[in-house]
Coordinates of C-alpha atoms in Angstrom, one line a residue:
Chain B
M114 CA 32.7 -7.6 -24.0
T115 CA 33.6 -4.1 -25.1
E116 CA 33.7 -1.2 -22.7
D117 CA 30.6 0.3 -24.5
Q118 CA 28.7 -2.9 -24.1
M119 CA 29.6 -2.9 -20.4
N120 CA 28.4 0.6 -20.0
A121 CA 25.2 -0.2 -21.8
N122 CA 24.6 -3.2 -19.6
S123 CA 25.3 -1.1 -16.4
T124 CA 22.9 1.5 -17.7
D125 CA 20.3 -1.2 -18.3
Y126 CA 20.6 -2.3 -14.7
L127 CA 20.1 1.2 -13.5
Q128 CA 17.2 1.7 -15.8
K129 CA 15.7 -1.5 -14.7
F130 CA 15.8 -0.5 -11.0
T131 CA 15.0 3.1 -11.2
Y132 CA 11.5 4.3 -10.4
R133 CA 9.1 3.2 -13.1
L134 CA 5.8 4.7 -13.9
Y135 CA 2.7 2.5 -14.1
D136 CA 0.1 3.1 -16.8
G137 CA -1.7 -0.2 -16.7
K138 CA -5.2 -1.1 -15.6
F139 CA -6.4 -1.1 -12.0
Q140 CA -8.5 -4.1 -10.9
P141 CA -12.2 -3.7 -10.0
R142 CA -12.8 -3.2 -6.3
W143 CA -14.3 -6.6 -5.6
M144 CA -11.0 -8.1 -6.8
R145 CA -9.2 -6.4 -3.9
V146 CA -11.6 -8.1 -1.5
L147 CA -10.7 -11.5 -3.0
Y148 CA -7.1 -10.7 -2.7
L149 CA -7.5 -9.8 0.9
I150 CA -9.4 -13.1 1.6
R151 CA -6.6 -15.1 -0.1
F152 CA -3.9 -13.2 1.8
E153 CA -5.7 -13.7 5.1
L154 CA -6.2 -17.5 4.5
I155 CA -2.5 -18.0 3.6
S156 CA -1.4 -15.8 6.6
T157 CA -3.7 -17.7 9.0
W158 CA -2.0 -21.0 7.9
R159 CA 1.4 -19.5 8.3
K160 CA 1.0 -17.7 11.6
S161 CA 0.2 -20.4 14.3
K162 CA 2.0 -23.7 14.3
F163 CA -0.3 -25.1 17.0
A164 CA -3.4 -24.2 14.9
K165 CA -1.7 -25.8 11.9
Y166 CA -1.2 -29.1 13.7
L167 CA -4.8 -29.0 15.1
M168 CA -6.1 -28.4 11.6
I169 CA -4.2 -31.4 10.3
I170 CA -5.6 -33.5 13.3
I171 CA -9.1 -32.4 12.5
L172 CA -8.8 -33.2 8.8
V173 CA -7.3 -36.7 9.6
F174 CA -10.1 -37.4 11.9
S175 CA -12.6 -36.2 9.4
F176 CA -10.9 -38.5 6.8
F177 CA -11.5 -41.5 9.1
S178 CA -15.1 -40.5 9.5
I179 CA -15.4 -40.2 5.8
L180 CA -13.7 -43.7 5.4
G181 CA -16.2 -45.0 7.9
A182 CA -19.0 -43.5 6.0
A183 CA -17.7 -45.1 2.8
M184 CA -17.7 -48.6 4.5
L185 CA -21.3 -48.5 5.9
K186 CA -22.6 -51.0 3.3
D187 CA -22.9 -53.7 6.0
I188 CA -25.6 -51.9 7.8
E189 CA -27.7 -51.2 4.8
P190 CA -31.3 -50.7 6.0
D191 CA -34.3 -52.1 4.2
E192 CA -36.5 -50.0 2.0
G193 CA -39.5 -48.0 3.2
E194 CA -38.9 -47.6 6.8
G195 CA -35.1 -47.8 6.1
K196 CA -35.3 -44.6 4.2
V197 CA -36.4 -42.7 7.4
S198 CA -33.7 -44.3 9.5
V199 CA -31.1 -43.5 7.0
R200 CA -32.2 -39.9 6.8
D201 CA -32.3 -39.7 10.6
A202 CA -28.8 -41.2 10.8
L203 CA -27.5 -38.7 8.2
N204 CA -29.1 -35.7 10.0
E205 CA -27.7 -36.9 13.3
S206 CA -24.2 -37.2 11.9
I207 CA -24.3 -33.7 10.6
A208 CA -26.0 -32.2 13.8
S209 CA -23.5 -33.9 16.2
Y210 CA -20.5 -32.3 14.5
F211 CA -20.4 -29.4 16.8
A212 CA -21.7 -31.1 19.9
F213 CA -19.4 -31.8 23.0
N214 CA -19.9 -35.4 24.1
L215 CA -21.2 -34.3 27.4
S216 CA -23.6 -31.9 25.9
F217 CA -25.3 -34.1 23.2
I218 CA -28.7 -34.3 24.7
L219 CA -30.6 -33.7 21.5
S220 CA -31.2 -36.6 19.2
N221 CA -33.6 -37.5 16.4
S222 CA -33.2 -41.3 16.8
D223 CA -33.4 -41.9 20.6
G224 CA -29.7 -41.6 21.0
I225 CA -28.7 -44.2 18.4
S226 CA -25.7 -42.4 16.7
Y227 CA -23.7 -42.9 13.6
G228 CA -22.0 -39.6 14.5
L229 CA -18.9 -38.6 12.6
G230 CA -17.8 -35.6 14.5
R231 CA -18.2 -36.4 18.1
G232 CA -15.1 -35.5 20.1
L233 CA -13.9 -33.0 17.4
A234 CA -16.0 -30.1 18.5
M235 CA -13.5 -29.2 21.3
L236 CA -10.6 -29.1 18.6
L237 CA -12.8 -27.2 16.2
F238 CA -13.5 -24.4 18.7
I239 CA -9.7 -24.3 19.5
V240 CA -8.7 -24.0 15.9
I241 CA -11.4 -21.5 15.0
G242 CA -10.4 -19.4 18.2
L243 CA -6.7 -19.6 17.4
A244 CA -7.0 -18.7 13.8
G245 CA -9.8 -16.1 14.0
S246 CA -8.5 -14.2 16.9
G247 CA -5.5 -12.8 14.8
F248 CA -7.6 -11.4 12.1
F249 CA -7.9 -8.0 13.6
A250 CA -5.7 -8.3 16.7
D251 CA -2.7 -8.8 14.5
D252 CA -3.6 -5.9 12.3
K253 CA -4.0 -3.7 15.3
Q254 CA -0.6 -4.9 16.7
G255 CA 1.2 -4.5 13.3
K256 CA -0.5 -1.1 12.9
V257 CA -1.7 -1.9 9.4
I258 CA -5.4 -1.0 9.7
E259 CA -4.5 2.6 8.7
I260 CA -2.7 1.5 5.6
Y261 CA -5.6 -0.8 4.7
L262 CA -8.1 1.9 5.1
S263 CA -5.9 4.2 3.0
R264 CA -6.6 1.8 0.1
L265 CA -9.8 0.1 0.9
E266 CA -13.2 1.2 2.0
K267 CA -14.1 0.2 5.6
R268 CA -16.8 -2.2 4.3
E269 CA -14.4 -3.7 1.9
Y270 CA -11.9 -4.4 4.6
L271 CA -14.6 -5.9 6.8
T272 CA -15.9 -8.0 3.9
G273 CA -12.5 -9.4 3.2
K274 CA -12.0 -10.4 6.8
V275 CA -15.4 -11.9 7.2
G276 CA -15.0 -13.7 3.8
A277 CA -11.7 -15.2 5.0
I278 CA -12.9 -16.5 8.3
V279 CA -16.0 -18.0 6.7
I280 CA -14.0 -19.8 4.0
Y281 CA -11.5 -20.9 6.7
I282 CA -14.2 -22.4 9.0
N283 CA -15.8 -24.1 6.1
I284 CA -12.6 -26.0 5.4
F285 CA -13.4 -27.9 8.7
V286 CA -17.2 -27.8 8.4
L287 CA -18.6 -27.8 5.0
L288 CA -15.9 -29.8 3.3
P289 CA -16.0 -32.9 5.7
L290 CA -19.7 -32.7 6.2
I291 CA -20.5 -32.7 2.5
I292 CA -18.1 -35.4 1.6
T293 CA -19.2 -37.5 4.4
G294 CA -22.8 -36.9 3.5
V295 CA -22.2 -37.8 -0.1
L296 CA -20.3 -41.0 0.8
F297 CA -22.9 -42.0 3.5
V298 CA -25.7 -41.7 0.9
Q299 CA -23.5 -43.6 -1.7
S300 CA -22.6 -46.4 0.7
L301 CA -26.2 -47.0 1.5
E302 CA -26.9 -47.2 -2.2
K303 CA -29.5 -44.5 -2.2
D304 CA -30.3 -42.3 -5.1
H305 CA -28.4 -39.0 -4.7
E306 CA -31.2 -37.0 -6.3
K307 CA -33.6 -37.9 -3.5
F308 CA -31.0 -36.4 -1.0
L309 CA -30.6 -33.0 -2.8
D310 CA -32.4 -31.2 0.1
F311 CA -30.1 -33.0 2.5
Y312 CA -27.1 -31.6 0.7
M313 CA -28.7 -28.2 0.5
G314 CA -29.4 -28.4 4.3
I315 CA -25.6 -29.2 4.9
I316 CA -24.6 -26.1 2.8
I317 CA -27.1 -23.7 4.5
Y318 CA -26.1 -25.1 7.9
S319 CA -22.3 -24.8 7.3
V320 CA -22.7 -21.3 5.9
L321 CA -24.9 -20.1 8.8
C322 CA -22.7 -21.8 11.4
S323 CA -19.4 -20.4 9.9
I324 CA -20.9 -16.9 9.7
I325 CA -22.0 -17.0 13.3
L326 CA -18.7 -18.5 14.7
G327 CA -16.6 -16.3 12.3
L328 CA -18.4 -13.1 13.3
F329 CA -18.1 -14.0 17.0
I330 CA -14.3 -14.5 16.9
L331 CA -13.9 -11.4 14.8
V332 CA -15.8 -9.4 17.3
L333 CA -13.5 -10.7 20.1
S334 CA -10.4 -10.2 17.9
I335 CA -11.3 -6.5 17.3
F336 CA -12.5 -5.6 20.9
V337 CA -10.0 -7.6 22.9
E338 CA -6.5 -6.2 23.1
K339 CA -4.5 -9.4 22.5
R340 CA -5.2 -12.3 20.2
S341 CA -4.4 -14.9 22.9
Y342 CA -7.2 -13.4 25.2
A343 CA -9.7 -13.4 22.3
S344 CA -8.9 -17.2 21.6
L345 CA -9.3 -18.0 25.2
I346 CA -12.6 -16.0 25.6
F347 CA -13.9 -17.7 22.5
F348 CA -13.2 -21.2 23.8
L349 CA -14.4 -20.5 27.3
V350 CA -17.7 -19.2 26.1
F351 CA -18.4 -22.4 24.3
L352 CA -17.1 -24.6 27.1
F353 CA -18.7 -22.8 30.0
G354 CA -21.6 -21.6 28.0
T355 CA -22.3 -25.3 27.2
I356 CA -22.0 -26.5 30.8
I357 CA -24.1 -23.7 32.2
G358 CA -26.6 -24.0 29.4
Q359 CA -26.9 -27.7 29.9
A360 CA -27.4 -27.3 33.6
I361 CA -30.2 -24.8 33.0
T362 CA -31.8 -27.0 30.4
Y363 CA -31.8 -30.1 32.6
D364 CA -33.6 -28.2 35.4
N365 CA -36.1 -26.7 33.0
L366 CA -37.0 -29.3 30.5
D367 CA -40.6 -28.3 30.5
N368 CA -39.5 -24.9 28.9
E369 CA -38.1 -25.7 25.5
F370 CA -36.6 -22.3 25.0
F371 CA -33.8 -23.0 27.4
L372 CA -32.3 -25.3 24.9
L373 CA -31.1 -22.2 23.0
V374 CA -29.0 -21.0 26.0
S375 CA -26.3 -23.6 25.5
P376 CA -24.1 -22.5 22.4
T377 CA -23.5 -26.1 21.3
N378 CA -27.1 -27.0 21.8
F379 CA -28.0 -24.1 19.6
L380 CA -25.6 -25.2 16.9
V381 CA -27.0 -28.8 17.1
L382 CA -30.6 -27.4 16.8
L383 CA -29.5 -25.1 13.9
A384 CA -28.3 -28.2 12.1
Y385 CA -31.5 -30.1 12.6
V386 CA -33.7 -27.2 11.4
C387 CA -31.4 -26.5 8.4
L388 CA -31.8 -30.2 7.5
G389 CA -35.5 -29.9 7.8
D390 CA -35.6 -32.4 10.8
Y391 CA -38.1 -31.0 13.3
D392 CA -39.0 -34.2 15.1
L393 CA -36.4 -34.6 17.8
G394 CA -35.9 -35.9 21.4
V395 CA -34.4 -34.4 24.5
W396 CA -32.7 -36.6 27.0
D397 CA -34.4 -36.4 30.3
A398 CA -31.9 -37.5 33.0
K399 CA -34.6 -37.9 35.7
K400 CA -36.8 -40.2 33.6
E401 CA -33.7 -41.7 31.8
K402 CA -35.4 -41.5 28.5
Y403 CA -35.8 -39.1 25.5
V404 CA -38.8 -36.8 25.7
E405 CA -40.3 -35.6 22.5
L406 CA -39.2 -32.2 21.1
N407 CA -41.3 -31.2 18.0
L408 CA -40.1 -28.0 16.4
D409 CA -43.0 -27.7 14.1
N410 CA -46.1 -28.1 16.3
S411 CA -46.9 -24.4 17.2
V412 CA -46.1 -25.3 20.8
G413 CA -43.0 -24.1 22.6
L414 CA -39.8 -23.9 20.7
E415 CA -40.3 -23.8 16.9
Y416 CA -37.8 -24.2 14.1
W417 CA -38.1 -20.5 13.2
H418 CA -37.0 -19.5 16.7
V419 CA -33.7 -21.2 16.0
F420 CA -33.4 -19.4 12.7
L421 CA -34.4 -16.1 14.4
Q422 CA -31.7 -16.5 17.0
A423 CA -29.1 -17.3 14.2
F424 CA -30.0 -14.2 12.3
L425 CA -30.1 -12.0 15.5
L426 CA -26.7 -13.2 16.3
I427 CA -25.4 -12.4 12.9
I428 CA -27.0 -9.0 13.0
V429 CA -25.7 -8.1 16.5
F430 CA -22.1 -9.3 15.6
S431 CA -22.1 -7.5 12.3
L432 CA -23.3 -4.3 14.0
L433 CA -20.6 -4.7 16.7
L434 CA -17.9 -5.1 14.0
A435 CA -19.1 -2.2 11.9
Y436 CA -19.4 0.0 14.9
K437 CA -15.8 -0.8 16.0
I438 CA -14.4 -0.2 12.4
W439 CA -16.2 3.0 11.9
K440 CA -15.3 4.3 15.4
T441 CA -11.7 3.1 15.3
T442 CA -9.7 5.5 17.5
T443 CA -6.5 7.2 16.5
E444 CA -4.5 5.0 18.9
E445 CA -6.0 1.8 17.4
L446 CA -5.0 2.6 13.8
Chain L
M273 CA 1.4 27.1 -10.5
Q274 CA -1.6 24.8 -10.5
N275 CA -2.9 23.6 -7.2
I276 CA -3.1 19.9 -6.7
L277 CA -5.1 20.2 -3.5
V278 CA -7.5 22.9 -2.4
I279 CA -8.9 22.6 1.1
R280 CA -11.6 24.9 2.3
N281 CA -12.9 25.4 5.9
L282 CA -12.3 21.8 6.9
V283 CA -13.7 20.9 10.4
K284 CA -12.9 17.7 12.2
K285 CA -13.7 17.3 15.9
Y286 CA -12.7 14.6 18.4
G287 CA -15.6 15.0 20.8
S288 CA -15.7 18.7 21.4
F289 CA -12.0 19.2 20.6
P290 CA -11.6 20.8 17.1
A291 CA -8.6 18.9 15.6
L292 CA -9.2 20.9 12.4
D293 CA -10.8 24.3 12.9
S294 CA -12.0 25.7 9.6
F295 CA -8.6 24.7 8.0
S296 CA -8.0 26.1 4.5
C297 CA -4.9 25.9 2.3
D298 CA -3.9 25.4 -1.3
I299 CA -1.1 22.9 -2.0
A300 CA 0.7 23.4 -5.3
K301 CA 2.2 20.7 -7.5
G302 CA 5.7 19.6 -6.3
V303 CA 7.0 18.8 -2.9
T304 CA 5.3 20.5 -0.1
G305 CA 6.2 20.4 3.7
L306 CA 3.4 20.1 6.2
L307 CA 4.6 21.6 9.4
G308 CA 3.3 22.1 12.9
P309 CA 4.0 21.4 16.6
N310 CA 2.5 18.1 18.1
G311 CA -1.3 18.2 18.0
A312 CA -1.4 20.8 15.3
G313 CA -3.6 18.5 13.3
K314 CA -1.2 17.3 10.5
T315 CA -2.1 13.6 10.8
T316 CA -5.7 14.3 11.3
L317 CA -5.6 16.4 8.0
I318 CA -4.0 13.4 6.2
R319 CA -6.5 10.9 7.6
A320 CA -9.5 13.2 6.8
F321 CA -8.1 13.4 3.2
L322 CA -7.9 9.7 3.0
G323 CA -11.4 9.1 4.5
I324 CA -10.1 7.2 7.5
H325 CA -11.6 9.8 9.8
P326 CA -14.3 11.6 7.9
F327 CA -14.5 15.3 8.3
E328 CA -17.7 17.1 9.5
S329 CA -17.8 20.0 7.1
G330 CA -15.8 21.8 4.5
S331 CA -14.4 20.7 1.2
I332 CA -11.3 19.1 -0.2
K333 CA -10.7 19.2 -3.9
F334 CA -8.0 17.0 -5.3
L335 CA -7.3 17.7 -9.0
D336 CA -10.9 17.4 -10.3
Y337 CA -12.1 15.2 -7.7
E338 CA -14.4 16.3 -4.8
L339 CA -14.2 14.7 -1.4
P340 CA -15.9 12.7 0.1
K341 CA -17.9 12.1 -3.1
D342 CA -14.9 10.8 -5.1
L343 CA -13.1 9.1 -2.2
L344 CA -12.6 5.8 -3.9
A345 CA -11.1 7.3 -7.1
V346 CA -8.8 9.5 -4.9
K347 CA -7.6 6.6 -2.7
D348 CA -6.2 4.9 -5.8
K349 CA -4.2 8.0 -6.7
I350 CA -2.6 8.5 -3.4
G351 CA 0.3 6.6 -1.8
Y352 CA 0.4 6.9 1.9
Q353 CA 3.4 6.3 4.2
P354 CA 2.1 6.4 7.8
E355 CA 4.2 7.5 10.7
V356 CA 4.0 4.3 12.7
D357 CA 5.8 1.1 11.7
T358 CA 3.5 -1.3 9.8
K359 CA 4.2 -5.0 10.1
I360 CA 2.5 -8.3 9.3
L361 CA 3.6 -11.3 11.3
K362 CA 6.0 -13.7 9.4
T363 CA 5.8 -11.7 6.3
S364 CA 8.6 -10.7 4.0
A365 CA 9.0 -7.1 2.5
M366 CA 8.3 -8.5 -1.0
R367 CA 5.0 -10.2 0.2
Y368 CA 3.9 -7.2 2.2
V369 CA 4.5 -4.7 -0.6
T370 CA 2.9 -7.0 -3.2
H371 CA -0.1 -7.4 -1.0
M372 CA -0.5 -3.7 -0.5
G373 CA -0.1 -3.3 -4.2
T374 CA -3.1 -5.6 -4.8
M375 CA -5.0 -3.6 -2.1
A376 CA -4.4 -0.5 -4.3
G377 CA -5.9 -2.2 -7.3
L378 CA -3.0 -3.9 -9.0
S379 CA -3.3 -7.4 -10.4
R380 CA -1.2 -10.0 -8.4
N381 CA 1.4 -10.4 -11.1
T382 CA 1.7 -6.6 -11.7
A383 CA 1.9 -6.0 -8.0
K384 CA 4.7 -8.6 -7.7
Q385 CA 6.6 -6.9 -10.5
R386 CA 6.1 -3.4 -9.0
A387 CA 7.0 -4.6 -5.5
F388 CA 10.3 -6.0 -6.9
D389 CA 11.0 -2.7 -8.8
T390 CA 10.1 -0.4 -5.9
L391 CA 12.0 -2.4 -3.3
H392 CA 15.0 -2.2 -5.5
Y393 CA 14.4 1.5 -6.1
V394 CA 14.4 2.3 -2.2
G395 CA 17.5 0.0 -1.8
L396 CA 16.1 -3.1 -0.3
G397 CA 16.6 -5.3 -3.3
E398 CA 18.8 -7.8 -1.3
A399 CA 16.6 -7.9 1.8
R400 CA 13.3 -8.2 0.0
Y401 CA 12.7 -11.8 1.1
R402 CA 13.6 -11.2 4.7
D403 CA 11.0 -11.2 7.4
M404 CA 10.0 -7.5 8.0
N405 CA 10.1 -8.0 11.7
T406 CA 13.9 -8.3 11.5
F407 CA 14.2 -4.9 9.8
S408 CA 15.8 -1.8 11.3
Q409 CA 13.9 1.4 11.6
G410 CA 15.6 2.8 8.5
M411 CA 14.7 -0.3 6.5
M412 CA 11.1 -0.1 7.8
Q413 CA 10.9 3.5 6.5
K414 CA 12.0 2.3 3.1
V415 CA 9.5 -0.6 3.0
K416 CA 6.8 1.9 3.8
L417 CA 8.0 4.2 1.1
A418 CA 8.0 1.2 -1.3
T419 CA 4.5 0.4 -0.3
A420 CA 3.4 4.0 -0.9
L421 CA 5.0 3.9 -4.3
V422 CA 4.0 0.5 -5.5
H423 CA 0.9 1.6 -7.4
D424 CA 2.6 4.7 -8.8
P425 CA 0.3 7.3 -7.2
L426 CA -0.1 10.9 -8.3
L427 CA 0.4 12.1 -4.8
L428 CA 2.5 10.8 -2.1
L429 CA 1.6 11.5 1.6
L430 CA 4.7 10.9 3.7
D431 CA 4.1 11.1 7.5
E432 CA 7.5 11.5 9.3
P433 CA 9.4 9.6 6.5
T434 CA 12.8 9.8 8.3
A435 CA 11.8 9.3 11.9
G436 CA 14.1 6.9 13.7
C437 CA 16.5 6.5 10.8
D438 CA 20.3 6.3 11.3
P439 CA 22.2 9.1 9.5
D440 CA 22.9 6.9 6.5
S441 CA 19.2 5.8 5.9
H442 CA 18.1 9.4 6.7
E443 CA 20.3 10.6 3.9
Q444 CA 19.1 7.9 1.5
I445 CA 15.5 8.6 2.0
L446 CA 15.9 12.3 1.6
E447 CA 17.8 11.5 -1.7
L448 CA 14.8 9.3 -2.7
I449 CA 12.3 12.0 -2.0
S450 CA 14.3 14.6 -3.9
D451 CA 14.7 12.2 -6.8
L452 CA 10.9 11.4 -6.8
G453 CA 10.0 15.1 -6.7
N454 CA 12.7 16.4 -9.1
S455 CA 13.4 13.6 -11.6
H456 CA 10.0 11.8 -11.5
H457 CA 7.9 15.0 -10.9
K458 CA 5.9 13.3 -8.2
N459 CA 3.6 15.4 -6.0
I460 CA 4.6 15.0 -2.4
I461 CA 3.4 16.1 0.9
I462 CA 5.8 15.6 3.7
S463 CA 4.6 15.9 7.3
T464 CA 7.5 16.1 9.6
H465 CA 9.0 17.7 12.7
L466 CA 12.5 17.7 11.1
L467 CA 12.6 21.1 9.6
P468 CA 16.0 20.7 7.8
D469 CA 14.5 17.8 5.9
I470 CA 11.8 20.2 4.6
E471 CA 14.3 22.8 3.7
R472 CA 16.2 20.2 1.7
T473 CA 13.4 18.6 -0.1
A474 CA 10.3 20.9 -0.3
S475 CA 9.6 23.8 -2.6
H476 CA 6.4 24.9 -0.6
V477 CA 5.4 24.8 3.0
V478 CA 2.2 24.8 5.0
L479 CA 2.5 25.7 8.7
M480 CA -0.4 24.8 10.9
N481 CA -1.1 25.1 14.6
R482 CA -4.1 24.1 16.6
G483 CA -6.0 22.9 13.6
K484 CA -5.6 26.1 11.7
K485 CA -3.2 27.4 8.9
V486 CA -0.6 29.8 10.1
I487 CA 1.3 30.4 7.0
Q488 CA 1.7 28.8 3.6
G489 CA 3.6 29.5 0.4
D490 CA 6.9 29.1 -1.5
L491 CA 9.7 28.1 0.8
N492 CA 12.1 30.6 -0.6
N493 CA 9.7 33.5 -0.2
I494 CA 9.0 32.5 3.4
L495 CA 12.6 32.2 4.2
R496 CA 13.4 35.6 2.6
Q497 CA 13.4 38.4 5.1
D498 CA 11.4 41.6 5.0
D499 CA 12.6 43.3 1.8
K500 CA 13.5 46.7 3.4
I501 CA 15.3 45.5 6.5
I502 CA 18.1 42.9 6.3
N503 CA 20.1 41.4 9.2
L504 CA 23.9 41.9 8.5
Q505 CA 26.5 39.7 10.1
V506 CA 30.0 41.1 10.4
R507 CA 33.2 39.6 11.8
V508 CA 36.4 41.7 12.4
D509 CA 40.0 40.8 13.2
G510 CA 40.3 42.6 16.5
D511 CA 38.3 43.3 19.6
H512 CA 34.7 42.4 18.4
N513 CA 33.3 43.9 21.7
K514 CA 34.9 47.2 20.9
F515 CA 33.7 47.2 17.3
A516 CA 30.1 46.4 18.4
Q517 CA 30.3 49.3 20.9
L518 CA 31.6 51.6 18.1
L519 CA 28.6 50.5 15.9
Q520 CA 26.2 51.2 18.7
N521 CA 27.7 54.7 19.2
N522 CA 27.2 55.4 15.6
G523 CA 23.5 54.5 15.7
F524 CA 23.4 50.8 14.8
E525 CA 21.1 48.5 16.8
V526 CA 23.4 45.6 17.5
T527 CA 21.4 42.4 18.3
N528 CA 24.4 40.1 18.8
A529 CA 27.9 40.9 19.8
T530 CA 29.7 37.7 20.0
E531 CA 32.5 36.8 17.5
I532 CA 29.9 37.5 14.8
I533 CA 28.3 40.9 15.3
S534 CA 24.8 41.2 13.8
F535 CA 22.5 44.2 13.4
N536 CA 19.6 45.3 11.2
I537 CA 20.1 47.7 8.4
E538 CA 18.0 49.2 5.7
R539 CA 18.7 47.3 2.5
D540 CA 19.2 50.5 0.3
D541 CA 21.0 52.7 2.9
D542 CA 24.4 52.9 1.1
K543 CA 25.7 55.5 3.5
K544 CA 25.2 53.2 6.4
Y545 CA 27.1 50.5 4.6
L546 CA 30.0 52.8 4.0
S547 CA 30.0 54.0 7.6
I548 CA 30.7 50.4 8.7
F549 CA 33.9 50.2 6.7
K550 CA 34.8 53.8 7.9
I551 CA 34.4 52.8 11.6
A552 CA 36.5 49.8 11.0
R553 CA 39.3 51.6 9.2
N554 CA 39.4 54.6 11.7
N555 CA 39.9 52.1 14.4
G556 CA 42.5 50.0 12.8
M557 CA 40.3 47.0 12.2
N558 CA 39.8 44.9 9.2
I559 CA 36.4 43.5 8.3
R560 CA 36.9 39.8 7.6
M561 CA 33.3 38.8 6.7
M562 CA 30.1 40.6 6.0
T563 CA 27.0 38.7 5.0
T564 CA 23.2 38.9 5.3
Y565 CA 21.7 36.4 7.7
R566 CA 19.3 33.9 6.0
Q567 CA 16.8 32.8 8.6
S568 CA 16.2 29.1 8.8
L569 CA 12.9 27.4 8.6
E570 CA 13.2 26.8 12.3
D571 CA 13.3 30.5 13.0
V572 CA 10.2 31.0 10.9
F573 CA 8.5 28.2 12.6
L574 CA 9.2 29.3 16.0
N575 CA 8.3 33.0 15.3
E576 CA 5.1 32.1 13.7
I577 CA 4.0 29.7 16.4
A578 CA 4.8 32.3 19.0
K579 CA 2.9 34.9 17.1
N580 CA 0.0 32.5 16.7
K581 CA -0.1 31.7 20.4
L582 CA -0.1 35.4 21.2
E583 CA -3.0 36.0 18.8
N584 CA -5.0 33.2 20.4

């Protein structure tokens, strides 16, 4: 190599790493929200080892449930009456996903369960709490909110965060539920077209459920100082909320509205109403039998009350998030 | 020179406290230093400009854009380096700068390429895949500068860009700012307490206090003293106290009589100049040095803030 060539090469190097102007295109604004969602999902996976292991455990358990659903051929029910029982079994499997074992007092089939998710609810709440608590708390701790807001609108920043947590939750909710539902139907050799409303119900339930849980953990993440506190509060609300709610419900079975107090009961009810199953039973410990709970008889608790509570929760959590972001103090940036 | 930023009667209050009190200024193209004591409103001004803390009234015009109407378009044209250290857990500098590039509107591939370029430019080419949480203060400042530059903005807002740096990193960042301003013709606003940094890099200054503008203009003009009166500094090889006394006896108002004797004199008064030499010669002294005193930005800063306090 001649000296000239060497000089040329070294100049190339300098040229390559000097400041370079950019005259290319800028992406539309919605793309930035998608990039933020992608970044948050990958970061959430990377950040907590514990959450990573729990996530794997949940997916493995879900896999076994899916496997179980695929092997249900032996209990094939007969036609006619069987269709109702299959549908009840399917609905119950979906509805019990977020139920603690101790709390599952709602049933559409007098307690006969083909449940796929029982026992996982505890892990689900822990994973969602661990993952979601960092969404804002880590940004506050790392002082990156200001740099985000120098590039994004406040609503874009919020949308990205909400989008990420909703997608994250649906990895554990929509994905296993829809696969199990499909395999369940397939294994019982039913026509899938007849179950389109069932699939739609699963999607609506998963989306509503993930928005409510996601917004709740985001609210905790933005209001609470540390992510560990936010995770703990999230888990405790569901644990003690369920225990207290259950106690209230048992003592007031004549007032159906008390069923909405327990967070897990609310999620179970939400699943049933999303799946269009309004004819349920509530376990009466005193009588030791299921008493009728009809959500479409214009008496007491109705299906639209459950939807109303879901939408009210979404609105309240959204307003709290928006308020906090719009009123972020100088110290929090 | 064309103004890049025109601010008129900007008001921003925190509760009842006016952080910006009818603040107005014009910022010319080039490198501008934004100065002021703590609580003067510098960071509030930057945040109001970026729409992070919306202002109550007034107007900001950036090139042809009006704020807050054109806020989104303006955000894409600004690169902001905040004062605080910004970190994301378990994230390398490369991933961080790439991500912030996508947040500024670059496609992922372009952001990656630009992150690679800008990290090399600021001198972090070797450390780009290291976790940012292991970085020193100087390296963090460079990451923040690379983040501000990644989308090639028209205007860079640098809030305390050299804070916490060791002398080496401090020097490198000043070099980078000078290079960006002089060689790449970037418009830069530097908000800092370190006045020598401004003297070294900026061509214009805006001094603010209590949310109001105190002075603004070309740095050289601000540093230049009153045209008629100059401060002369003299050193003699003999008894400097005696020489100072002799000057006073001859009608000079000596302001400092240490080894360097300083006094004010009318710029065009040739007779007075000659009399200084006469006094020295008649008393067997030699003048070793005679120079006009160039006040530093710190002098201007302290004088103006003191004046402003008295006025208020």
